CSV table of C-alpha atoms and ligand atoms in Angstrom, one decimal:
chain,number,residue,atom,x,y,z
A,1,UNK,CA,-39.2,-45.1,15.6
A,2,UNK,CA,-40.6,-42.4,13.2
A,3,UNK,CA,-38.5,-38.9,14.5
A,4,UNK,CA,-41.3,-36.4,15.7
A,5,UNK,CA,-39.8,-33.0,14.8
A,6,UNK,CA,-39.9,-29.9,16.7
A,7,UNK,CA,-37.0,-28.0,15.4
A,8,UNK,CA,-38.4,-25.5,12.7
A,9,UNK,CA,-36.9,-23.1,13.9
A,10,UNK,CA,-33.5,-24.7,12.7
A,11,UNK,CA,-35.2,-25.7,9.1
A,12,UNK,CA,-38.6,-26.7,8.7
A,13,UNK,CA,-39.5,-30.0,7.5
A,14,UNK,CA,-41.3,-31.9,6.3
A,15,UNK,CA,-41.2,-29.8,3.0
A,16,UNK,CA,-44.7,-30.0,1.0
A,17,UNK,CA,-44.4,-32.2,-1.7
A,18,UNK,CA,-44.5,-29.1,-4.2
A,19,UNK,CA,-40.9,-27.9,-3.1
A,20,UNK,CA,-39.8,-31.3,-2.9
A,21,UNK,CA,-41.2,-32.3,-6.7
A,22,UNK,CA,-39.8,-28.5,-8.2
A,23,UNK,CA,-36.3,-29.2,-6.8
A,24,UNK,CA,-36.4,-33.0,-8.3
A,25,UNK,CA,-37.8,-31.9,-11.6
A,26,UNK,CA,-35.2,-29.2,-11.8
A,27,UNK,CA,-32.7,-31.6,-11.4
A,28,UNK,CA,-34.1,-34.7,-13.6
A,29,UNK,CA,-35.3,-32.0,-16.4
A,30,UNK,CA,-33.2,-29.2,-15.9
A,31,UNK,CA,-29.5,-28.9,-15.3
A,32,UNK,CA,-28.4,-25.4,-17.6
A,33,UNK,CA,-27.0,-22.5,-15.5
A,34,UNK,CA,-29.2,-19.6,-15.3
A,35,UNK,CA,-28.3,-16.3,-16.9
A,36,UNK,CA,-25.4,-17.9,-18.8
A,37,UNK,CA,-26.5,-19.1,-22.4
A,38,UNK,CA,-29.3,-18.2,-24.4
A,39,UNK,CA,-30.4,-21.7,-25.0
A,40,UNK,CA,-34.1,-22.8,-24.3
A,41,UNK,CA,-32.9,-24.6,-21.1
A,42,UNK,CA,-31.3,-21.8,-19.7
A,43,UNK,CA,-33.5,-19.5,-20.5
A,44,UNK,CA,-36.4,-21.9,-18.6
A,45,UNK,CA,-33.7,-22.1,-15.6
A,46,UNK,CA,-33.8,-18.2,-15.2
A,47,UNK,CA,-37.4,-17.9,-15.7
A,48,UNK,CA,-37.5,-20.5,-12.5
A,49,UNK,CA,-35.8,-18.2,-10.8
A,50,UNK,CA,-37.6,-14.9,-12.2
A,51,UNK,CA,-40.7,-16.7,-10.7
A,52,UNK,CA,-39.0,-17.2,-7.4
A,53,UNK,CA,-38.4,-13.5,-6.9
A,54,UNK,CA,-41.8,-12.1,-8.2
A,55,UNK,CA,-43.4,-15.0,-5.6
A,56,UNK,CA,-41.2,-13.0,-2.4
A,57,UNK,CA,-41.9,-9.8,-3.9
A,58,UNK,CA,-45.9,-10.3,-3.4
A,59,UNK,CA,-45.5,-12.0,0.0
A,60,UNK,CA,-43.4,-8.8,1.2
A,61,UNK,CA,-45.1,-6.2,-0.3
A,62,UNK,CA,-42.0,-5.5,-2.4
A,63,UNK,CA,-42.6,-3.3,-6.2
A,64,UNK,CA,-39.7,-4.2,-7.6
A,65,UNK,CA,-39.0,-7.9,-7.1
A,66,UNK,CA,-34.9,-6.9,-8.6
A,67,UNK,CA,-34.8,-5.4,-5.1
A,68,UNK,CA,-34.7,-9.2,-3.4
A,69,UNK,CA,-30.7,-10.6,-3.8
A,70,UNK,CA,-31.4,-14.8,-3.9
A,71,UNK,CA,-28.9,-15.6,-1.8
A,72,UNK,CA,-27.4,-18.8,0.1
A,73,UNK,CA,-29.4,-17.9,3.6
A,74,UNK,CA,-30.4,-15.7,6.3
A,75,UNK,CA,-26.5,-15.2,7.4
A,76,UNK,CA,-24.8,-14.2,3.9
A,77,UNK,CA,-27.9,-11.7,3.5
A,78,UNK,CA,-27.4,-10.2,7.0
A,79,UNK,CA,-23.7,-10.1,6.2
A,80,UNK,CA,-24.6,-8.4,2.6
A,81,UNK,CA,-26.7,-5.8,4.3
A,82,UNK,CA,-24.2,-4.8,7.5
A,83,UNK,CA,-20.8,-5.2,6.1
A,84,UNK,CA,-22.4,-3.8,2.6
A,85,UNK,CA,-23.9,-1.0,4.3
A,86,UNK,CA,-21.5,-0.1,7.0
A,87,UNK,CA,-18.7,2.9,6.7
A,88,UNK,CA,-16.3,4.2,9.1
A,89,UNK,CA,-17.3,6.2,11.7
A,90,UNK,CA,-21.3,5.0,11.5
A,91,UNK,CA,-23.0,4.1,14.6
A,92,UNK,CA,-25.5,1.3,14.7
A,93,UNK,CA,-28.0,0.0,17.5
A,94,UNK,CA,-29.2,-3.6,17.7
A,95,UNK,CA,-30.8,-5.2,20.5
A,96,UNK,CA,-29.6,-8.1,22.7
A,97,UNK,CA,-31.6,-10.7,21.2
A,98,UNK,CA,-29.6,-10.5,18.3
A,99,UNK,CA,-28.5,-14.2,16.4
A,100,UNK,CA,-25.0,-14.3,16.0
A,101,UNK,CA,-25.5,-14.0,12.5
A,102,UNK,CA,-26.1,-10.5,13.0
A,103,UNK,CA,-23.5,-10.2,16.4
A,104,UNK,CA,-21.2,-11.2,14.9
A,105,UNK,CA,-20.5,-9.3,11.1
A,106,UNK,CA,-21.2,-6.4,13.8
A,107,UNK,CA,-18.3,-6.9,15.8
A,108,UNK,CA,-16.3,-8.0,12.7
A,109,UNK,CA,-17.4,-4.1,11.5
A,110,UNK,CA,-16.7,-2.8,15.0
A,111,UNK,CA,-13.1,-4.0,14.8
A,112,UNK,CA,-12.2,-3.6,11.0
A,113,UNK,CA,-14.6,-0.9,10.4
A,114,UNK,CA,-14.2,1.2,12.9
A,115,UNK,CA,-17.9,1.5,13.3
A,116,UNK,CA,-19.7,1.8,16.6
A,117,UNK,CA,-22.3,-0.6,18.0
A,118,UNK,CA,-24.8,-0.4,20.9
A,119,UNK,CA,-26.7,-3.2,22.5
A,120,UNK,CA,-30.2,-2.2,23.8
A,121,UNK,CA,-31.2,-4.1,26.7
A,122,UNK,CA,-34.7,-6.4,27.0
A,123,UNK,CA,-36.6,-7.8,30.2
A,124,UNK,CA,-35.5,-11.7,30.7
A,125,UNK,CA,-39.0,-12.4,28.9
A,126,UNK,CA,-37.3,-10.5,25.9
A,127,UNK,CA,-39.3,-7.9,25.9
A,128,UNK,CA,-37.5,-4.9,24.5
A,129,UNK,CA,-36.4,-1.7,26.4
A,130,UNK,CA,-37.6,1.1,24.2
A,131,UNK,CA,-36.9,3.9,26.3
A,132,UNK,CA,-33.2,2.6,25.9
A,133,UNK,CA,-33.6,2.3,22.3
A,134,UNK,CA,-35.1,5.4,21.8
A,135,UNK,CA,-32.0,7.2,23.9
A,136,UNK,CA,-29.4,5.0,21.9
A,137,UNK,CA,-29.6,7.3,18.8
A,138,UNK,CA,-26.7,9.5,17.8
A,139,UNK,CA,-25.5,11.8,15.1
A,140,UNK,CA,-23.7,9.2,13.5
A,141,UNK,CA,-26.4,6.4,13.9
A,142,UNK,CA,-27.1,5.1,10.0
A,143,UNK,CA,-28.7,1.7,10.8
A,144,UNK,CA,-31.0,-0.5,13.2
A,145,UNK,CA,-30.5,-4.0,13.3
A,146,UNK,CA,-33.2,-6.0,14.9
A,147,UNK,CA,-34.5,-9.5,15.0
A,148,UNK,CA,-38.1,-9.3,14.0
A,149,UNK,CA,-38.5,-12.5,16.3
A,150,UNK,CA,-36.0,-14.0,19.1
A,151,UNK,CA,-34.7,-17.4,17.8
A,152,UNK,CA,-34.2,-18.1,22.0
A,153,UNK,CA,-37.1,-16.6,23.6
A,154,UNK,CA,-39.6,-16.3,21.1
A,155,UNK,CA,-40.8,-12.6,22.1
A,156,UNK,CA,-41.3,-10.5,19.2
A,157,UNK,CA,-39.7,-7.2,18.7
A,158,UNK,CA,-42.1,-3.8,18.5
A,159,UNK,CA,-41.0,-3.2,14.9
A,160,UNK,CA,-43.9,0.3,14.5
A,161,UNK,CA,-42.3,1.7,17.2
A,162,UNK,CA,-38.8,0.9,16.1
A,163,UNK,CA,-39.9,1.9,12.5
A,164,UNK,CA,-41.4,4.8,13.8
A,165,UNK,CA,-37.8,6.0,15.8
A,166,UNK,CA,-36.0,5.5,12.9
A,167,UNK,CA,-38.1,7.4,10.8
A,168,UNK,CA,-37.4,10.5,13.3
A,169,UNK,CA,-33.6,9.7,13.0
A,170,UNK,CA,-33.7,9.2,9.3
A,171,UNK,CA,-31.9,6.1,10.6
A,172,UNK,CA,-31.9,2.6,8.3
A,173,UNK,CA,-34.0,-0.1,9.4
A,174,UNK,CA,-32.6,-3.8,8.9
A,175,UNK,CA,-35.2,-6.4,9.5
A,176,UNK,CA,-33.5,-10.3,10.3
A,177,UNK,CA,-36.7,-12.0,9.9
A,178,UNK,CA,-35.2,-15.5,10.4
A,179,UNK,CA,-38.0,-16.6,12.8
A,180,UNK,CA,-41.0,-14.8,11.3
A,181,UNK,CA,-41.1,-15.2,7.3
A,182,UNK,CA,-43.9,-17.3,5.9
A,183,UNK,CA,-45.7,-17.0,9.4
A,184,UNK,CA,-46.0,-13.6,10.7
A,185,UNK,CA,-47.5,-11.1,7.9
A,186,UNK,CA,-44.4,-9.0,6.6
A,187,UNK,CA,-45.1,-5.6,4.2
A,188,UNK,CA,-41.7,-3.8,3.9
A,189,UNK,CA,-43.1,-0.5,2.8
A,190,UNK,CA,-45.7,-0.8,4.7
A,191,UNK,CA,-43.8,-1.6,8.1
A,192,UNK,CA,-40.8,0.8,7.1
A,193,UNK,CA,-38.1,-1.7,6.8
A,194,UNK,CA,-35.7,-0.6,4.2
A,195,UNK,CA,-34.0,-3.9,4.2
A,196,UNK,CA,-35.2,-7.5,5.1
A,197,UNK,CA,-32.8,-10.4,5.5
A,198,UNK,CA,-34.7,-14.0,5.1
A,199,UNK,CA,-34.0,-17.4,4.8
A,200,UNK,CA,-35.7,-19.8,2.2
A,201,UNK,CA,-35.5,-23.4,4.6
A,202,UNK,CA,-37.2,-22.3,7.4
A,203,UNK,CA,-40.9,-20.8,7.9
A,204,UNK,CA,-41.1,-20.0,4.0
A,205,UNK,CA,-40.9,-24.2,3.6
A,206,UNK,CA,-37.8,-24.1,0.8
A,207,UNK,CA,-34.8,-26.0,0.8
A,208,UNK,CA,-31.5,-25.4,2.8
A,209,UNK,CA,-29.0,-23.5,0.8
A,210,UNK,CA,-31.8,-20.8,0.1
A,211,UNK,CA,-32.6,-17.4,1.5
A,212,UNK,CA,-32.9,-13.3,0.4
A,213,UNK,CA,-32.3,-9.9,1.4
A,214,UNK,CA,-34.6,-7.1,0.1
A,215,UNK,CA,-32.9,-3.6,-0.1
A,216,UNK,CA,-34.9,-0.9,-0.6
A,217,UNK,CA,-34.0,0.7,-4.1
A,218,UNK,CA,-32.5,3.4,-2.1
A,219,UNK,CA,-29.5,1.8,-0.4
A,220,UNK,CA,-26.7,1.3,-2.6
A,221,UNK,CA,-24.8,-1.7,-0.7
A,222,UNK,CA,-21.6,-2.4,-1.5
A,223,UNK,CA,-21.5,-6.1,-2.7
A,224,UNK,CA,-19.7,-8.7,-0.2
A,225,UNK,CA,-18.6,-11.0,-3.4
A,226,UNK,CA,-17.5,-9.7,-6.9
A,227,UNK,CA,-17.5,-12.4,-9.9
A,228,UNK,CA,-19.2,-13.5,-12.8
A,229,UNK,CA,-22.8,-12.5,-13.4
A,230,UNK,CA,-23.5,-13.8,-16.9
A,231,UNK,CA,-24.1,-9.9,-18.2
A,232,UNK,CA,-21.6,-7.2,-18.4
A,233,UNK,CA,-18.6,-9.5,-18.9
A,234,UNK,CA,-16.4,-6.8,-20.4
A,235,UNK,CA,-16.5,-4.6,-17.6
A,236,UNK,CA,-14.1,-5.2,-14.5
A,237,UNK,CA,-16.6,-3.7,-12.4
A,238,UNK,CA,-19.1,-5.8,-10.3
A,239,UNK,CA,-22.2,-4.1,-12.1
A,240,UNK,CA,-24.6,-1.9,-11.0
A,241,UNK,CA,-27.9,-3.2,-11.8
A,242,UNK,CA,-29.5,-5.3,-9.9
A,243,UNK,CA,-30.1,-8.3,-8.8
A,244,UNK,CA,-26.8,-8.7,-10.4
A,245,UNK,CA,-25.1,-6.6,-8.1
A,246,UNK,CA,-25.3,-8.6,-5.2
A,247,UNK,CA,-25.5,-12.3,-7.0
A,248,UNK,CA,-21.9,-13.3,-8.4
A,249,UNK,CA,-21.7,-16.7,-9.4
A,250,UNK,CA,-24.3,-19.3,-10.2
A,251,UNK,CA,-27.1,-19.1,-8.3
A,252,UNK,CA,-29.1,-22.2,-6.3
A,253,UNK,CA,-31.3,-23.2,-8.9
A,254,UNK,CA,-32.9,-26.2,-7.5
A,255,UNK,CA,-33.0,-24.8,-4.7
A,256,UNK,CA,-34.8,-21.6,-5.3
A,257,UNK,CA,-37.6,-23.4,-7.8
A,258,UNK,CA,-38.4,-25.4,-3.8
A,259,UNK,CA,-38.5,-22.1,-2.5
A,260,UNK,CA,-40.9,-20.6,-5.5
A,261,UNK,CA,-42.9,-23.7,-4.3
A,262,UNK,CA,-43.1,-23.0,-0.7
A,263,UNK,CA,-43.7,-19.5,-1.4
A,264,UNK,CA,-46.9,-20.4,-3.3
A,265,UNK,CA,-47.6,-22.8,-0.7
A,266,UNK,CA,-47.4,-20.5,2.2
A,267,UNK,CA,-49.5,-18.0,-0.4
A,268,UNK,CA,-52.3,-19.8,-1.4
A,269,UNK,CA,-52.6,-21.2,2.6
A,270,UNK,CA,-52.3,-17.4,3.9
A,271,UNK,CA,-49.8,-16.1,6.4
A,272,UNK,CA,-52.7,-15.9,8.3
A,273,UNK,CA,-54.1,-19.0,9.0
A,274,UNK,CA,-50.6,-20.1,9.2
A,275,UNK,CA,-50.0,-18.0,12.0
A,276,UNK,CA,-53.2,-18.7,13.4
A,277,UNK,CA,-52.2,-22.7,13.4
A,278,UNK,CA,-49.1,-22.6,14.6
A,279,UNK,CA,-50.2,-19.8,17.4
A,280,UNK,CA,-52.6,-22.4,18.4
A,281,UNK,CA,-49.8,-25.0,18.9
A,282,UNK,CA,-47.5,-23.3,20.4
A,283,UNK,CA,-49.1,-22.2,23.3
A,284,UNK,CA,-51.1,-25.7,23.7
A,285,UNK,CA,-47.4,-26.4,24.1
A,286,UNK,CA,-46.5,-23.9,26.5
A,287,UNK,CA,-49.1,-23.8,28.5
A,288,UNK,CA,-48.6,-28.0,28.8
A,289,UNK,CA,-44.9,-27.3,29.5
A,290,UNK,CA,-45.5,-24.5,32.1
A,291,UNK,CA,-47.9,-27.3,34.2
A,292,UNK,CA,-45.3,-29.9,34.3
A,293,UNK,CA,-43.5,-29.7,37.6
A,294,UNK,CA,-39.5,-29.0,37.4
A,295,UNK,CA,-39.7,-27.3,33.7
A,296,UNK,CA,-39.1,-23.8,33.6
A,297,UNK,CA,-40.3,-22.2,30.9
A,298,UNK,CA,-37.9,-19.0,29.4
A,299,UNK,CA,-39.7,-15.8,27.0
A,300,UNK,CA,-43.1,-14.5,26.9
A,301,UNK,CA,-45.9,-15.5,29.3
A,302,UNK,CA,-49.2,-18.0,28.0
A,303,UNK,CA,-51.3,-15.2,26.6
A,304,UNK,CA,-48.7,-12.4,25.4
A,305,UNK,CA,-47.3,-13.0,21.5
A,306,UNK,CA,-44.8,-15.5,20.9
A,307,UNK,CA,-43.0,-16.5,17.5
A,308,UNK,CA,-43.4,-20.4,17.0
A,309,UNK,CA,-40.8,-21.5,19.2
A,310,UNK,CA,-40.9,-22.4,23.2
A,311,UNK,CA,-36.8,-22.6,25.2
A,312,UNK,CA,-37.2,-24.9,28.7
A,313,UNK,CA,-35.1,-26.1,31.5
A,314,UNK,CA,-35.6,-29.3,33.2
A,315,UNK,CA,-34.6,-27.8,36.4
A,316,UNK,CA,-31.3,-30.0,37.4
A,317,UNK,CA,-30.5,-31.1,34.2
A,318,UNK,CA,-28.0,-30.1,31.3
A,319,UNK,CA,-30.5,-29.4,28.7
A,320,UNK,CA,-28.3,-31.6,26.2
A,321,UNK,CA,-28.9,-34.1,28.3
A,322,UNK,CA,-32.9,-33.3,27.9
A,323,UNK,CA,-32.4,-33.2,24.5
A,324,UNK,CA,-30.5,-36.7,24.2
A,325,UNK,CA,-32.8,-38.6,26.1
A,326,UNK,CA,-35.9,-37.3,24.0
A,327,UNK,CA,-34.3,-37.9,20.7
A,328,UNK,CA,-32.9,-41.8,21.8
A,329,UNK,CA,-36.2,-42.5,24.2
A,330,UNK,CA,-39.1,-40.7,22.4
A,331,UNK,CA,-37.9,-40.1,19.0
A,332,UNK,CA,-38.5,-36.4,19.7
A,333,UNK,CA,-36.1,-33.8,17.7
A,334,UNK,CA,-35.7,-30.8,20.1
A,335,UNK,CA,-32.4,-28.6,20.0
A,336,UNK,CA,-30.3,-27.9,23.0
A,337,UNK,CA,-27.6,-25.8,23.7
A,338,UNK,CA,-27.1,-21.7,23.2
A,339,UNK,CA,-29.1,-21.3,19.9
A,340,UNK,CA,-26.5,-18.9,18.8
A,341,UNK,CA,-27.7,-16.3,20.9
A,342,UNK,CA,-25.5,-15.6,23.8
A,343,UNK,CA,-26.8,-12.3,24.5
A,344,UNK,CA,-30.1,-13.2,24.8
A,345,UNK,CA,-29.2,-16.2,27.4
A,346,UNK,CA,-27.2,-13.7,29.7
A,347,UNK,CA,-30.9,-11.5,29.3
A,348,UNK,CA,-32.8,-15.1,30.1
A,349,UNK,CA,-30.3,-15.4,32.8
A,350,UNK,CA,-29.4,-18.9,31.1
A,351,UNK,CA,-26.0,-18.2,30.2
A,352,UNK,CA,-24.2,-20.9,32.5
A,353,UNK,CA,-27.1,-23.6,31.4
A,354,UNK,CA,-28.1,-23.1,28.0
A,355,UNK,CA,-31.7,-24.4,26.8
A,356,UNK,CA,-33.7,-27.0,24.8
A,357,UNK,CA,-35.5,-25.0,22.4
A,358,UNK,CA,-39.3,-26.9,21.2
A,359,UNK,CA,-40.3,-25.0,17.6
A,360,UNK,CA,-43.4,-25.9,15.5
A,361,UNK,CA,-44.5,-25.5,11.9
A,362,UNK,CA,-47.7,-25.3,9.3
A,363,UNK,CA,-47.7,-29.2,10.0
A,364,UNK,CA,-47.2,-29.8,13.5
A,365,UNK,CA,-50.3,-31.5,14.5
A,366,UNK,CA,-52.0,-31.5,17.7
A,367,UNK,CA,-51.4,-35.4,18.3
A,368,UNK,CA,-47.3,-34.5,18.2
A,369,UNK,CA,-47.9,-31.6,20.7
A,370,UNK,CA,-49.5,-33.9,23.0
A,371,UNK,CA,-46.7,-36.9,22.3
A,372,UNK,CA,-44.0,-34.3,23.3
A,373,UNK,CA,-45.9,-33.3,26.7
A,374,UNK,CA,-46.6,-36.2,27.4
A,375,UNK,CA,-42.4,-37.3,27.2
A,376,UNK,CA,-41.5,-34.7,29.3
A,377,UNK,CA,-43.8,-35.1,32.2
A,378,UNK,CA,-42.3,-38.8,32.1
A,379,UNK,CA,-39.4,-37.6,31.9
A,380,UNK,CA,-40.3,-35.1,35.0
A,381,UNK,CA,-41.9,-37.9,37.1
A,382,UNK,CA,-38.7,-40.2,36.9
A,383,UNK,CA,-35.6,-38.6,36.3
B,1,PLP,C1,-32.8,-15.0,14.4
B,1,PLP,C2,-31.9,-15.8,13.4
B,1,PLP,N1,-31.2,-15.0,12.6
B,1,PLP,C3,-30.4,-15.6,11.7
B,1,PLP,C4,-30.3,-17.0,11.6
B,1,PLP,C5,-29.4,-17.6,10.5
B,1,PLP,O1,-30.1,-18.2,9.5
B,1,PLP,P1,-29.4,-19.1,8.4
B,1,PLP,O2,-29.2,-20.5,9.0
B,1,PLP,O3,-30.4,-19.2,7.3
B,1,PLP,O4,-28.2,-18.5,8.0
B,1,PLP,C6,-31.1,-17.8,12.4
B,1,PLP,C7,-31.0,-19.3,12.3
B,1,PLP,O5,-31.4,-20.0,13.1
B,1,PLP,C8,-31.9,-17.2,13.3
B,1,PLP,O6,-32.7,-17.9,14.1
């Protein structure tokens, strides 16, 4: 049975055949290190890379595509940014829709740091308190740390107004836009973010190993890793410049020429249409899901703005086992289970449960939408 796959918001797939040609190519044609010789081949394997940066630049509105560290994924950039940023005594606020991958460097910095951390609360649609927010700032808040999308519920955080608070705070705003690059329209200067974590293999189409933070040129971070950087080698010191700074060792090179790729991809489609395409989906699949008798749909209602993702419940059964029997009966990939998120199930009120989470992509097509429906209300009528 050909797998029908509805788990983008994992790492999205299938890759168009641009990414997947680049990273071959590179590989075939290309092996040199990047940075490290001054031979034609590693020159070519820099430029790859040069390319890459100046691509995630334009999509982000970024001037200065140095300020974009390539790194590994959407975790080691949220880790460069809160551990990087972070010093004794600071105060942060982040929501409770927050991934583990930002949770959890938060409580590592709460407990080695001594560094403060408040929670702000959301409705169990995930929509965000921002009267609490606005009250959680202190003297000693330096950062925001907000999921631009949930990875759970799929509601999508009010970044102006957040934007706009911490502008009155002259508080840092750290964006994780794990469930939002390459589909919802991102313009850091634009939207106040002064830094953006991102990773390459999901909505910007690249392969896994791949992702990016931008830091505005502002923020000094300190780097998480010190080592070789192929410049600077007599000096002990991790250098200063950047991307340097916050890239020790060799760098994903395959990797990042499939993420150029998908960048172009995503650019010469438009975030737009994308958007508009997998809006359409997404709620076909929603609003199918929310008719079918025992599922319980979790996050926004039909009608209000949703990231590309839809959580259910068949009610009376362990949403593994809803997961199981679509993969081995209907050749469906779904994902079940907590999605990393603890927080926002104990918001969902889903905490003893857990969910199967249904995500779509630029080529989910209308036919697979229907397919999937059409499983679960089978899979509704006889349990
Ligand atoms: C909201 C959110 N943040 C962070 C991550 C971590 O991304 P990565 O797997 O690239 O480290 C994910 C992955 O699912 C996510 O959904």
């Amino acid at each position: 049975m050909e797998p029908v796959y509805f788990d983008w918001a994992a790492s999205s797939w299938p890759k168009p055949p641009e990414v997947v040609r680049a990273v071959t190519e590179l590989l075939a044609g290309n092996g040199a290190n990047p940075g490290r010789g001054g031979h034609r081949l590693a020159m070519a394997a820099s430029r790859s890379i040069y390319e890459c940066r100046v691509e995630l630049a334009t999509l982000f509105g970024v001037k200065k595509a140095t300020d974009i560290a390539l790194l590994s994924n959407a975790t080691e950039a949220l880790n460069l940014a809160i551990k990087g940023f972070l010093r004794p005594g600071d105060h942060v606020i982040a929501t409770e829709l927050e991934h583990n991958s930002v949770r959890r460097p938060l409580e590592w910095a709460r407990q080695h740091r001594q560094v403060e951390v408040t929670y702000v609360g959301a409705s169990p649609e995930g929509v965000l308190d921002l009267k609490a927010a606005a009250a959680a700032f202190r003297p000693t808040t330096r950062l925001f740390v907000v999921s631009h999308a949930s990875n759970l519920l799929g509601s999508v955080a009010p970044l102006a107004a957040i934007a706009e608070l911490c502008q009155k705070h002259q508080v840092k705003l750290l964006v994780d836009a794990a469930q939002t690059a390459g589909s919802f329209s991102i313009e850091v200067e634009k939207q106040g973010i002064d830094m953006l974590a991102f990773p390459g293999h999901k909505g910007l189409l690249g392969p896994q190993g791949t992702g990016g933070l931008y830091i505005h040129p502002d923020i000094e971070l300190e780097p998480i890793l010190q080592g070789g950087t192929g410049n600077n080698s007599e000096d002990i010191q991790q250098p200063t410049v950047r991307p340097e700074r916050y890239e020790a060792g060799t760098r994903n090179t395959p990797g990042i020429a499939g993420l150029r790729e998908g960048v172009r991809f995503i650019r010469a489609k438009g975030v737009h249409s994308i958007r508009m395409e997998e809006q359409a989906r997404i709620t076909q699949l929603h609003e199918g899901l929310a008719a079918i008798p025992g599922i319980r749909c979790l996050g926004p209602r039909v009608g209000e703005e949703r990231a590309s993702l839809i959580s259910f419940i068949k009610e009376g059964e362990d949403p593994a086992v809803t997961a199981h029997r679509l993969d081995r009966e209907y050749g469906i990939a779904v994902r079940a289970g907590y999605h990393c998120s603890p927080l926002g199930h104990q918001t969902a009120g889903t905490l003893e449960s857990g969910a199967v989470r249904a995500s779509v992509g630029y080529a989910t097509t209308n036919e697979q939408v229907e397919y999937l429906l059409d499983s679960v209300r089978r899979m509704a009528a006889c349990p």
